[in-house]
């Protein structure tokens, strides 16, 4: 059931103090991919959650959003589109800069596969300060598409990333 799946997920995320910088507790999502039962559980949790949202397109954030987006797309029969760090995507792209919990960067999105009628779900592994997700939302909104929801597996609630976002946000595991 859902409670057991959430517990399995929580147990498979390993926390590393002072990585990659002193004071940061790194929540390592790759533990979930190493434990195949936890991976199946997280896939089920995400698919069950998204089923009711009438999503046309799943957009994953570079790079850990790429781990979960395509496997959900296969289940839902919907396409995947990446938001990538700058300079990696060919064709017509739009850009948005953002601040990270530890750094700064620019995202890009290809505009040819998305239009004003597209209902988009944005997926990533983790919400920290919300800088990445807010930039992703801005990119999608500038195509006039609708952001139905931002979905993350882990939310670092103490950083209040959710407050940067004016669209629905869902997380499965929370850390202060
Ligand atoms: C991490 C994480 C999120 C983002 C969250 O990615 O996967 O995308 O940081 O932080 P924020 O809410 O403060 O913006 P990172 O930029 O480290 O890149 P990676 O996925 O390539 O490791
Ligand atoms: N991305 C930003 N902050 C992070 C954290 N504390 N753990 C894992 N990934 C992160």
mmCIF file of C-alpha atoms in Angstrom, residues 94-164:
data_model
loop_
_atom_site.group_PDB
_atom_site.id
_atom_site.type_symbol
_atom_site.label_atom_id
_atom_site.label_comp_id
_atom_site.label_asym_id
_atom_site.label_seq_id
_atom_site.Cartn_x
_atom_site.Cartn_y
_atom_site.Cartn_z
ATOM 1 C CA UNK A 94 14.546 29.670 -24.853
ATOM 2 C CA UNK A 95 16.694 30.419 -21.772
ATOM 3 C CA UNK A 96 16.230 31.173 -18.084
ATOM 4 C CA UNK A 97 18.943 31.764 -15.440
ATOM 5 C CA UNK A 98 18.531 30.663 -11.826
ATOM 6 C CA UNK A 99 20.266 30.417 -8.432
ATOM 7 C CA UNK A 100 20.950 27.064 -6.743
ATOM 8 C CA UNK A 101 21.393 26.018 -3.114
ATOM 9 C CA UNK A 102 25.087 25.904 -4.093
ATOM 10 C CA UNK A 103 25.727 27.849 -7.324
ATOM 11 C CA UNK A 104 24.182 29.491 -10.412
ATOM 12 C CA UNK A 105 23.270 28.256 -13.909
ATOM 13 C CA UNK A 106 21.060 28.723 -17.024
ATOM 14 C CA UNK A 107 18.384 26.349 -18.312
ATOM 15 C CA UNK A 108 17.166 25.881 -21.885
ATOM 16 C CA UNK A 109 13.993 24.405 -23.410
ATOM 17 C CA UNK A 110 13.309 23.484 -27.045
ATOM 18 C CA UNK A 111 10.155 25.304 -28.135
ATOM 19 C CA UNK A 112 9.117 23.128 -31.090
ATOM 20 C CA UNK A 113 7.329 20.404 -29.081
ATOM 21 C CA UNK A 114 5.221 22.611 -26.799
ATOM 22 C CA UNK A 115 2.416 25.132 -27.384
ATOM 23 C CA UNK A 116 -0.313 27.029 -25.557
ATOM 24 C CA UNK A 117 -2.629 24.007 -25.415
ATOM 25 C CA UNK A 118 -0.076 21.704 -23.745
ATOM 26 C CA UNK A 119 -0.787 20.576 -20.171
ATOM 27 C CA UNK A 120 2.655 20.100 -18.621
ATOM 28 C CA UNK A 121 3.878 18.283 -15.536
ATOM 29 C CA UNK A 122 7.422 19.225 -14.504
ATOM 30 C CA UNK A 123 9.358 16.507 -12.669
ATOM 31 C CA UNK A 124 12.602 16.579 -10.690
ATOM 32 C CA UNK A 125 14.127 14.486 -7.919
ATOM 33 C CA UNK A 126 14.304 17.218 -5.304
ATOM 34 C CA UNK A 127 13.053 20.692 -4.391
ATOM 35 C CA UNK A 128 15.574 22.710 -2.354
ATOM 36 C CA UNK A 129 15.559 26.524 -2.676
ATOM 37 C CA UNK A 130 13.150 26.174 -5.604
ATOM 38 C CA UNK A 131 15.440 28.142 -7.926
ATOM 39 C CA UNK A 132 15.644 25.344 -10.494
ATOM 40 C CA UNK A 133 11.939 24.593 -10.425
ATOM 41 C CA UNK A 134 10.981 28.300 -10.587
ATOM 42 C CA UNK A 135 13.198 28.725 -13.670
ATOM 43 C CA UNK A 136 11.629 25.619 -15.238
ATOM 44 C CA UNK A 137 8.130 27.002 -14.575
ATOM 45 C CA UNK A 138 9.111 30.345 -16.143
ATOM 46 C CA UNK A 139 10.436 28.581 -19.259
ATOM 47 C CA UNK A 140 7.250 26.547 -19.698
ATOM 48 C CA UNK A 141 4.997 29.551 -19.043
ATOM 49 C CA UNK A 142 6.849 31.629 -21.614
ATOM 50 C CA UNK A 143 5.671 29.116 -24.257
ATOM 51 C CA UNK A 144 2.110 29.864 -22.976
ATOM 52 C CA UNK A 145 1.694 26.176 -22.024
ATOM 53 C CA UNK A 146 -0.033 25.373 -18.719
ATOM 54 C CA UNK A 147 1.989 24.000 -15.795
ATOM 55 C CA UNK A 148 -0.444 21.545 -14.208
ATOM 56 C CA UNK A 149 1.922 20.598 -11.392
ATOM 57 C CA UNK A 150 5.528 20.487 -10.242
ATOM 58 C CA UNK A 151 6.299 17.004 -8.944
ATOM 59 C CA UNK A 152 9.361 16.111 -6.873
ATOM 60 C CA UNK A 153 10.235 13.031 -4.882
ATOM 61 C CA UNK A 154 12.043 14.917 -2.105
ATOM 62 C CA UNK A 155 11.223 18.365 -0.670
ATOM 63 C CA UNK A 156 13.590 20.192 1.694
ATOM 64 C CA UNK A 157 10.799 22.078 3.444
ATOM 65 C CA UNK A 158 13.088 24.309 5.537
ATOM 66 C CA UNK A 159 14.303 26.050 2.371
ATOM 67 C CA UNK A 160 10.728 27.089 1.485
ATOM 68 C CA UNK A 161 11.208 26.457 -2.264
ATOM 69 C CA UNK A 162 7.462 25.966 -2.589
ATOM 70 C CA UNK A 163 6.936 29.665 -1.832
ATOM 71 C CA UNK A 164 8.800 30.601 -5.069
#
